[in-house]
Amino acid sequence: MSDNQSINTTTSEPAIQFGEGSEAAPVSENRQRLNELAQQLASEVQRKRALVAKVDTMQRAKQAAQGDAAAARQQWGTKLRQSDGTLTRDIQKLRANERSALSLAEEYEAMEGEISAELPRLELELAEVADRCLSTANGVISEAASQAYEELLVNLGDSLAVAFALFSKAENAGVNWRQSANADELASKFFGRLGNAARQRLDDATVTEQVAERLAFPAMDMSEVDMQLAGSVAARIRRRAELNAEARRD
């Protein structure tokens, strides 16, 4: 998954319908947990965006103050030359403006540093939540796959068995028993054809839509997540150790 990828699907309801006439399936613990984690992820993403916006505001304010200082410096320098070195009231006022702007720029820079210092820990927390989201989503996928397989056996088990039995008879019809295919060979051939037929329909719109309906994922925005950090437990352990060491030094 790329850094800018997000999973946008419908949010699970207390019970999920899997088609007309089917009973409502109760939401599993995994689905409930995924919904909670998706909300937590959204909250962490908003926190990071707000923090980054504050840093950007401080940077722009600092640059504006530095620009004001440079303009004041140029103005009083020009006036000083025009007055043959005499410190007029206007020159002194411009010099005071320059010092004030520089002091303000320093303060904005300090504030920018303070806010930026919060980002590494927030990025770690965001990566941890994203990792839990993805792990829980995998659990939901496994549950949906198991349920779909059980439904297939219930609804089509007999039909598949009949089709396989007829296929086996057709394959061995008129063949000497010594040359006839055994059950494993017949199963490999029959289900191989069945698998090829299923794979050809994987990209069908109806199949894609039904898969999305069964998974019923909540929206999971990963655009602000460091996916390398989220995908590596070791990297997160190192990051946390570094942050804790910095906190002890402070």
CSV table of C-alpha atoms in Angstrom, one decimal:
chain,number,residue,atom,x,y,z
A,1,MET,CA,0.0,0.0,0.0
A,2,SER,CA,1.4,3.4,-0.9
A,3,ASP,CA,1.8,6.3,1.5
A,4,ASN,CA,-1.0,8.1,0.0
A,5,GLN,CA,-3.4,5.2,-0.2
A,6,SER,CA,-6.6,5.2,1.7
A,7,ILE,CA,-9.3,2.5,2.1
A,8,ASN,CA,-12.7,4.1,1.5
A,9,THR,CA,-15.7,1.8,1.9
A,10,THR,CA,-19.0,1.9,3.7
A,11,THR,CA,-19.0,1.7,7.5
A,12,SER,CA,-20.3,-1.5,9.1
A,13,GLU,CA,-23.7,-1.4,10.6
A,14,PRO,CA,-24.7,-3.4,13.7
A,15,ALA,CA,-25.8,-6.2,11.3
A,16,ILE,CA,-24.5,-6.7,7.8
A,17,GLN,CA,-26.7,-8.0,5.0
A,18,PHE,CA,-25.1,-10.4,2.5
A,19,GLY,CA,-27.8,-10.4,-0.2
A,20,GLU,CA,-31.5,-10.6,-0.7
A,21,GLY,CA,-33.2,-13.2,1.5
A,22,SER,CA,-30.1,-13.8,3.6
A,23,GLU,CA,-30.2,-13.3,7.4
A,24,ALA,CA,-28.4,-10.4,9.0
A,25,ALA,CA,-24.9,-11.4,10.2
A,26,PRO,CA,-24.0,-10.1,13.6
A,27,VAL,CA,-21.0,-7.8,13.7
A,28,SER,CA,-18.0,-9.8,14.9
A,29,GLU,CA,-15.5,-8.6,17.5
A,30,ASN,CA,-13.0,-8.0,14.7
A,31,ARG,CA,-15.5,-5.8,12.8
A,32,GLN,CA,-16.3,-3.9,16.0
A,33,ARG,CA,-12.7,-3.4,16.8
A,34,LEU,CA,-12.0,-2.3,13.2
A,35,ASN,CA,-14.6,0.4,13.4
A,36,GLU,CA,-13.1,1.6,16.7
A,37,LEU,CA,-9.6,1.6,15.2
A,38,ALA,CA,-10.8,3.4,12.1
A,39,GLN,CA,-12.3,6.2,14.2
A,40,GLN,CA,-9.0,6.4,16.2
A,41,LEU,CA,-7.0,6.5,13.0
A,42,ALA,CA,-9.2,9.4,11.7
A,43,SER,CA,-8.6,11.3,14.9
A,44,GLU,CA,-4.8,10.7,14.8
A,45,VAL,CA,-4.8,11.8,11.1
A,46,GLN,CA,-6.6,15.0,12.0
A,47,ARG,CA,-4.2,15.7,14.9
A,48,LYS,CA,-1.2,15.3,12.5
A,49,ARG,CA,-2.7,17.6,9.9
A,50,ALA,CA,-3.5,20.2,12.5
A,51,LEU,CA,0.1,20.0,13.9
A,52,VAL,CA,1.6,20.2,10.4
A,53,ALA,CA,-0.6,23.2,9.7
A,54,LYS,CA,0.6,24.9,12.9
A,55,VAL,CA,4.2,24.3,11.8
A,56,ASP,CA,3.5,25.8,8.4
A,57,THR,CA,1.8,28.8,10.0
A,58,MET,CA,4.9,29.4,12.3
A,59,GLN,CA,7.2,29.1,9.3
A,60,ARG,CA,5.2,31.7,7.2
A,61,ALA,CA,5.0,34.0,10.2
A,62,LYS,CA,8.8,33.8,10.8
A,63,GLN,CA,9.5,34.5,7.1
A,64,ALA,CA,7.2,37.5,7.2
A,65,ALA,CA,8.9,38.8,10.3
A,66,GLN,CA,12.3,38.3,8.7
A,67,GLY,CA,11.1,40.2,5.6
A,68,ASP,CA,9.9,43.0,7.8
A,69,ALA,CA,13.3,43.1,9.5
A,70,ALA,CA,15.1,43.2,6.2
A,71,ALA,CA,12.9,46.0,4.9
A,72,ALA,CA,13.4,48.0,8.0
A,73,ARG,CA,17.2,47.4,7.8
A,74,GLN,CA,17.3,48.6,4.2
A,75,GLN,CA,15.2,51.7,5.0
A,76,TRP,CA,17.2,52.9,7.9
A,77,GLY,CA,20.4,52.2,6.1
A,78,THR,CA,19.3,54.4,3.2
A,79,LYS,CA,18.1,57.2,5.5
A,80,LEU,CA,21.4,57.0,7.5
A,81,ARG,CA,23.3,57.7,4.3
A,82,GLN,CA,21.0,60.5,3.3
A,83,SER,CA,21.4,62.1,6.8
A,84,ASP,CA,25.2,61.9,6.5
A,85,GLY,CA,25.3,59.5,9.5
A,86,THR,CA,23.0,61.5,11.8
A,87,LEU,CA,20.7,59.2,13.8
A,88,THR,CA,17.4,60.9,13.2
A,89,ARG,CA,14.2,59.9,15.0
A,90,ASP,CA,13.0,58.1,11.9
A,91,ILE,CA,16.2,56.1,11.7
A,92,GLN,CA,16.0,55.1,15.4
A,93,LYS,CA,12.4,54.1,14.9
A,94,LEU,CA,13.2,51.9,11.9
A,95,ARG,CA,16.1,50.3,13.8
A,96,ALA,CA,13.7,49.5,16.7
A,97,ASN,CA,11.3,48.0,14.1
A,98,GLU,CA,14.1,45.8,12.8
A,99,ARG,CA,15.0,44.6,16.3
A,100,SER,CA,11.4,43.9,17.1
A,101,ALA,CA,10.8,42.0,13.8
A,102,LEU,CA,14.0,39.9,14.4
A,103,SER,CA,12.9,39.1,18.0
A,104,LEU,CA,9.5,38.1,16.7
A,105,ALA,CA,11.1,35.9,14.0
A,106,GLU,CA,13.2,34.2,16.7
A,107,GLU,CA,10.1,33.5,18.8
A,108,TYR,CA,8.2,32.1,15.8
A,109,GLU,CA,11.2,29.8,15.1
A,110,ALA,CA,11.2,28.6,18.7
A,111,MET,CA,7.5,27.9,18.5
A,112,GLU,CA,8.0,26.1,15.3
A,113,GLY,CA,10.6,23.9,16.9
A,114,GLU,CA,8.4,23.2,19.9
A,115,ILE,CA,5.5,22.1,17.7
A,116,SER,CA,7.7,20.1,15.3
A,117,ALA,CA,9.1,18.2,18.3
A,118,GLU,CA,5.7,16.6,18.8
A,119,LEU,CA,5.5,15.2,15.3
A,120,PRO,CA,7.8,12.1,15.7
A,121,ARG,CA,5.8,10.7,18.7
A,122,LEU,CA,2.5,11.5,16.9
A,123,GLU,CA,3.8,9.7,13.7
A,124,LEU,CA,4.7,6.7,15.9
A,125,GLU,CA,1.3,6.6,17.4
A,126,LEU,CA,-0.3,7.0,14.0
A,127,ALA,CA,1.8,4.1,12.6
A,128,GLU,CA,0.8,1.9,15.5
A,129,VAL,CA,-2.9,2.6,15.0
A,130,ALA,CA,-2.5,2.0,11.2
A,131,ASP,CA,-0.8,-1.3,11.9
A,132,ARG,CA,-3.6,-2.4,14.2
A,133,CYS,CA,-6.2,-1.3,11.6
A,134,LEU,CA,-4.5,-3.4,8.9
A,135,SER,CA,-4.1,-6.4,11.1
A,136,THR,CA,-7.7,-6.3,12.2
A,137,ALA,CA,-8.9,-5.8,8.6
A,138,ASN,CA,-7.0,-9.0,7.7
A,139,GLY,CA,-9.0,-10.7,10.4
A,140,VAL,CA,-12.2,-9.4,8.9
A,141,ILE,CA,-11.2,-10.7,5.5
A,142,SER,CA,-10.4,-14.1,6.9
A,143,GLU,CA,-13.8,-14.2,8.6
A,144,ALA,CA,-15.6,-13.2,5.4
A,145,ALA,CA,-13.7,-15.8,3.4
A,146,SER,CA,-14.6,-18.5,5.8
A,147,GLN,CA,-18.2,-17.5,5.8
A,148,ALA,CA,-18.3,-17.4,2.0
A,149,TYR,CA,-16.7,-20.8,1.8
A,150,GLU,CA,-19.3,-22.3,4.2
A,151,GLU,CA,-22.1,-20.7,2.3
A,152,LEU,CA,-20.7,-22.1,-1.0
A,153,LEU,CA,-20.7,-25.6,0.5
A,154,VAL,CA,-24.2,-25.2,1.8
A,155,ASN,CA,-25.7,-23.7,-1.3
A,156,LEU,CA,-23.6,-25.4,-4.1
A,157,GLY,CA,-22.0,-28.4,-2.4
A,158,ASP,CA,-24.3,-30.9,-3.9
A,159,SER,CA,-24.2,-29.3,-7.3
A,160,LEU,CA,-20.4,-29.3,-7.2
A,161,ALA,CA,-20.3,-32.9,-6.2
A,162,VAL,CA,-22.7,-33.9,-8.9
A,163,ALA,CA,-20.7,-32.0,-11.5
A,164,PHE,CA,-17.5,-33.5,-10.4
A,165,ALA,CA,-19.0,-37.0,-10.4
A,166,LEU,CA,-20.3,-36.5,-14.0
A,167,PHE,CA,-17.0,-35.0,-15.1
A,168,SER,CA,-15.1,-38.0,-13.6
A,169,LYS,CA,-17.4,-40.5,-15.4
A,170,ALA,CA,-17.0,-38.6,-18.7
A,171,GLU,CA,-13.2,-38.5,-18.4
A,172,ASN,CA,-12.9,-42.2,-17.8
A,173,ALA,CA,-15.7,-43.2,-20.1
A,174,GLY,CA,-14.5,-45.8,-22.6
A,175,VAL,CA,-11.0,-45.9,-21.1
A,176,ASN,CA,-9.5,-49.1,-19.9
A,177,TRP,CA,-9.4,-49.2,-16.1
A,178,ARG,CA,-5.6,-49.4,-16.1
A,179,GLN,CA,-5.5,-46.1,-18.0
A,180,SER,CA,-8.3,-44.4,-16.2
A,181,ALA,CA,-7.5,-41.3,-14.2
A,182,ASN,CA,-7.5,-41.6,-10.4
A,183,ALA,CA,-9.5,-39.4,-8.0
A,184,ASP,CA,-6.6,-37.0,-7.4
A,185,GLU,CA,-5.9,-36.5,-11.1
A,186,LEU,CA,-9.6,-36.0,-11.8
A,187,ALA,CA,-10.0,-33.5,-8.9
A,188,SER,CA,-6.9,-31.6,-10.0
A,189,LYS,CA,-8.2,-31.3,-13.6
A,190,PHE,CA,-11.8,-30.5,-12.6
A,191,PHE,CA,-11.1,-27.9,-9.9
A,192,GLY,CA,-8.3,-26.5,-12.0
A,193,ARG,CA,-10.8,-25.7,-14.7
A,194,LEU,CA,-13.2,-24.4,-12.1
A,195,GLY,CA,-10.5,-22.2,-10.7
A,196,ASN,CA,-9.6,-20.8,-14.1
A,197,ALA,CA,-13.3,-19.9,-14.7
A,198,ALA,CA,-13.5,-18.2,-11.3
A,199,ARG,CA,-10.3,-16.2,-11.9
A,200,GLN,CA,-11.7,-14.9,-15.2
A,201,ARG,CA,-14.5,-13.3,-13.3
A,202,LEU,CA,-12.5,-11.7,-10.5
A,203,ASP,CA,-12.6,-8.3,-12.1
A,204,ASP,CA,-16.3,-8.4,-12.9
A,205,ALA,CA,-18.1,-5.4,-11.5
A,206,THR,CA,-20.7,-7.6,-9.7
A,207,VAL,CA,-18.0,-9.7,-8.1
A,208,THR,CA,-16.0,-6.6,-7.0
A,209,GLU,CA,-19.2,-5.0,-5.6
A,210,GLN,CA,-20.2,-8.2,-3.6
A,211,VAL,CA,-16.7,-8.5,-2.1
A,212,ALA,CA,-16.9,-4.9,-1.0
A,213,GLU,CA,-20.3,-5.4,0.5
A,214,ARG,CA,-19.2,-8.5,2.4
A,215,LEU,CA,-16.1,-6.8,3.8
A,216,ALA,CA,-18.0,-3.6,4.7
A,217,PHE,CA,-14.8,-1.8,5.7
A,218,PRO,CA,-15.0,1.6,7.4
A,219,ALA,CA,-13.0,4.4,5.8
A,220,MET,CA,-9.3,4.0,6.7
A,221,ASP,CA,-7.3,7.0,5.6
A,222,MET,CA,-3.6,6.0,5.4
A,223,SER,CA,-2.5,9.2,3.6
A,224,GLU,CA,-0.7,10.6,6.6
A,225,VAL,CA,0.8,7.3,7.8
A,226,ASP,CA,4.5,6.5,7.5
A,227,MET,CA,3.9,3.0,6.0
A,228,GLN,CA,7.5,1.9,6.5
A,229,LEU,CA,7.1,2.6,10.2
A,230,ALA,CA,3.7,1.0,10.3
A,231,GLY,CA,5.0,-2.1,8.6
A,232,SER,CA,8.0,-2.7,10.8
A,233,VAL,CA,7.7,-3.6,14.5
A,234,ALA,CA,11.5,-3.2,14.8
A,235,ALA,CA,11.4,0.3,13.4
A,236,ARG,CA,8.7,1.3,15.8
A,237,ILE,CA,10.6,-0.1,18.8
A,238,ARG,CA,13.7,1.9,17.7
A,239,ARG,CA,11.7,5.0,17.3
A,240,ARG,CA,10.1,4.7,20.7
A,241,ALA,CA,13.5,4.0,22.3
A,242,GLU,CA,14.9,7.2,20.6
A,243,LEU,CA,11.9,9.3,21.8
A,244,ASN,CA,12.2,8.0,25.3
A,245,ALA,CA,16.0,8.7,25.4
A,246,GLU,CA,15.3,12.3,24.2
A,247,ALA,CA,12.7,12.7,26.9
A,248,ARG,CA,15.1,11.6,29.6
A,249,ARG,CA,17.8,14.1,28.3
A,250,ASP,CA,15.3,16.9,28.4
